[in-house]
């Protein structure tokens, strides 16, 4: 009882409301000592009463919970996407969850679009800076809507922000038995921001003599991810490059429905979410792949120190993939609920 972990759950919109119950089912089956509290933050609530997050919402999450499990946010009825920005970017920015961790692991050769790729070929982790860069909404328009319009979008990189995420990547490599950290940027053209990343990477790397530091421009890295992903171990990069390369990475592991992520600030309440969005076109049809969300829940349990339960869930997902007990997007014929029930049963066994 004393060690029971308290999890805040925000299923959100669209398929978030289908895949999060699947993830909870798997966690319950694992026997992990956790308690879930669900919040209705999302488009329905926003359209009903105009609210997104209560006034003290983020403080409450940090104070009262050990972790947060989120589905997805985004709904065509809210074209401004305002509620999603306030809830999702609110958590990332206001709770200062500065490291977005995305493990890229191919569970079975059948899921990979690369010719002859095996699970040993695709097994790396991307650490994406999560609180800075071009996502800080700084910039503006001048002479808006005229032929002389000027638009600027600032790319913010602070010494503190760059240093802490690079240090996180080296610590992550050490903790996970990895021998290399590759920093990726575009310092050949983005010289000011890239220069800062390069200097800090060199400095911090010296503190980790057991880890080999590597560098690659982000365009070259995209080529490498397709040509020879086996060489990659831990990648650290800025917010936008991380956003882009992790979609490519998701394709290597079987698509968005398979990809998990954590938004982490060590020592603080962190947030875990599948990489995919709310997929409105397939929402409510019982066709969404629940495995990204289920693997996300396993990642959350491992982060909370519940490694045995996490492993049980990962093993069950691996079994589901091998035995084709999956949804259609990854080659099976099951619905979301049936796939989730099969996995939960395997976890419990
Ligand atoms: N973190 C988030 O909450 C997040 C991330 C990305 C997009 N979004 C939002 O989601 C909405 C839709 O965005 P999008 O279409 O660009 O991205 P999306 O990830 O929702 O969908 C992209 C494609 O992948 C498919 N897909 C996604 N998840 C799947 C799953 N679990 N199983 C099977 N197929 C799956 C979709 O059907 C679609 O074809 C938008 O409102 C967007 O802003 C939210």
Coordinates of C-alpha atoms in Angstrom, one line a residue, residues 122-288:
X122 CA 16.6 -1.5 -35.3
X123 CA 17.2 -0.9 -31.6
X124 CA 18.0 2.6 -30.6
X125 CA 16.6 5.5 -28.6
X126 CA 16.0 9.1 -29.6
X127 CA 16.2 11.8 -26.8
X128 CA 14.4 14.9 -28.1
X129 CA 14.8 18.3 -26.4
X130 CA 11.2 19.0 -25.3
X131 CA 11.0 22.5 -24.0
X132 CA 12.8 24.9 -26.4
X133 CA 13.6 25.3 -30.1
X134 CA 11.1 26.5 -32.6
X135 CA 8.2 25.2 -30.4
X136 CA 8.4 28.2 -28.1
X137 CA 6.0 30.2 -30.2
X138 CA 8.4 33.2 -30.6
X139 CA 8.3 35.2 -33.8
X140 CA 5.8 37.3 -35.7
X141 CA 4.5 38.7 -38.9
X142 CA 5.1 42.1 -40.4
X143 CA 2.9 43.5 -43.2
X144 CA 0.7 40.4 -42.7
X145 CA -1.3 39.3 -45.7
X146 CA 0.4 41.8 -48.1
X147 CA 2.9 40.9 -50.9
X148 CA 5.6 42.3 -48.6
X149 CA 4.8 40.0 -45.7
X150 CA 7.7 39.0 -43.5
X151 CA 7.4 36.0 -41.1
X152 CA 9.9 35.1 -38.4
X153 CA 10.0 32.0 -36.2
X154 CA 12.7 32.0 -33.5
X155 CA 14.7 28.9 -32.6
X156 CA 15.5 29.3 -28.9
X157 CA 18.4 27.3 -27.5
X158 CA 19.6 28.0 -24.0
X159 CA 22.9 26.8 -22.5
X160 CA 21.0 25.3 -19.6
X161 CA 18.4 23.6 -21.8
X162 CA 21.0 22.1 -24.2
X163 CA 23.3 21.0 -21.4
X164 CA 20.7 19.2 -19.4
X165 CA 19.3 17.2 -22.3
X166 CA 22.7 16.2 -23.5
X167 CA 23.6 15.2 -20.0
X168 CA 20.4 13.2 -19.8
X169 CA 21.3 11.4 -23.0
X170 CA 24.7 10.3 -21.6
X171 CA 23.1 9.3 -18.3
X172 CA 20.5 7.3 -20.3
X173 CA 23.2 5.6 -22.3
X174 CA 25.0 4.6 -19.2
X175 CA 21.9 3.4 -17.4
X176 CA 20.9 1.3 -20.4
X177 CA 24.2 -0.3 -21.2
X178 CA 24.8 1.7 -24.4
X179 CA 28.3 2.7 -25.5
X180 CA 27.6 5.6 -27.9
X181 CA 25.7 8.9 -27.9
X182 CA 25.2 10.6 -31.2
X183 CA 24.3 14.3 -31.3
X184 CA 22.5 15.5 -34.4
X185 CA 22.1 19.1 -35.6
X186 CA 22.4 21.2 -38.7
X187 CA 25.4 23.3 -37.5
X188 CA 26.7 23.7 -41.0
X189 CA 23.9 26.2 -41.7
X190 CA 22.4 26.9 -38.3
X191 CA 25.7 28.1 -37.0
X192 CA 24.7 29.9 -33.8
X193 CA 22.4 27.3 -32.3
X194 CA 24.4 24.4 -33.8
X195 CA 27.6 26.0 -32.4
X196 CA 26.2 26.0 -28.9
X197 CA 25.1 22.3 -29.2
X198 CA 28.5 21.3 -30.5
X199 CA 30.4 23.0 -27.7
X200 CA 28.2 21.7 -25.0
X201 CA 28.2 18.2 -26.4
X202 CA 32.1 18.2 -26.5
X203 CA 32.3 19.5 -22.9
X204 CA 29.7 17.2 -21.4
X205 CA 31.0 14.2 -23.3
X206 CA 34.4 14.5 -21.5
X207 CA 32.6 13.7 -18.3
X208 CA 31.6 10.3 -19.7
X209 CA 34.8 8.6 -20.9
X210 CA 33.0 5.3 -21.1
X211 CA 30.6 6.6 -23.7
X212 CA 31.7 7.3 -27.3
X213 CA 30.4 10.7 -28.5
X214 CA 29.4 10.9 -32.2
X215 CA 28.0 13.7 -34.4
X216 CA 26.0 13.6 -37.6
X217 CA 24.1 16.3 -39.5
X218 CA 20.4 15.6 -39.3
X219 CA 20.0 15.0 -43.1
X220 CA 22.9 12.5 -43.0
X221 CA 21.3 10.9 -40.0
X222 CA 18.0 10.3 -41.9
X223 CA 20.0 8.4 -44.5
X224 CA 21.8 6.4 -41.9
X225 CA 18.5 5.5 -40.2
X226 CA 17.4 3.8 -43.4
X227 CA 20.7 2.5 -44.7
X228 CA 22.3 1.2 -41.5
X229 CA 20.2 1.7 -38.4
X230 CA 22.2 -1.0 -36.5
X231 CA 25.0 1.5 -35.9
X232 CA 22.7 3.7 -33.8
X233 CA 22.4 3.5 -30.1
X234 CA 21.3 6.8 -28.4
X235 CA 20.6 9.9 -30.4
X236 CA 20.2 13.4 -28.8
X237 CA 18.8 16.3 -30.8
X238 CA 16.7 19.4 -30.7
X239 CA 12.9 19.7 -30.5
X240 CA 12.1 19.9 -34.2
X241 CA 14.7 17.5 -35.6
X242 CA 13.6 15.0 -32.9
X243 CA 10.0 15.4 -33.9
X244 CA 10.7 14.7 -37.5
X245 CA 13.2 11.8 -37.1
X246 CA 11.0 10.0 -34.7
X247 CA 8.2 9.6 -37.3
X248 CA 10.8 8.1 -39.6
X249 CA 11.9 5.9 -36.7
X250 CA 8.3 4.9 -36.0
X251 CA 8.1 3.6 -39.5
X252 CA 11.1 1.4 -38.9
X253 CA 9.4 -0.3 -36.0
X254 CA 6.0 -0.9 -37.7
X255 CA 4.3 2.4 -37.8
X256 CA 2.9 5.0 -35.4
X257 CA 0.7 2.4 -33.7
X258 CA 3.8 0.7 -32.3
X259 CA 5.7 3.7 -30.9
X260 CA 6.0 4.7 -27.2
X261 CA 7.4 7.8 -25.5
X262 CA 8.1 9.4 -22.2
X263 CA 8.3 13.1 -21.4
X264 CA 10.8 13.1 -18.5
X265 CA 12.3 15.4 -15.9
X266 CA 14.3 13.2 -13.6
X267 CA 13.0 13.3 -10.0
X268 CA 9.7 15.0 -11.0
X269 CA 6.3 13.7 -12.1
X270 CA 6.8 12.7 -15.7
X271 CA 4.3 12.0 -18.6
X272 CA 4.1 9.1 -20.9
X273 CA 2.2 9.0 -24.2
X274 CA 2.1 6.9 -27.4
X275 CA 3.8 8.7 -30.3
X276 CA 0.6 8.7 -32.4
X277 CA -2.1 11.4 -32.5
X278 CA -5.8 11.1 -32.1
X279 CA -6.4 9.7 -35.6
X280 CA -9.9 11.1 -36.0
X281 CA -10.6 9.1 -39.2
X282 CA -10.4 5.8 -37.4
X283 CA -11.7 6.9 -33.9
X284 CA -14.5 4.9 -32.5
X285 CA -14.1 2.1 -34.9
X286 CA -12.3 -0.4 -32.7
X287 CA -9.4 -0.5 -35.3
X288 CA -6.7 1.5 -33.6

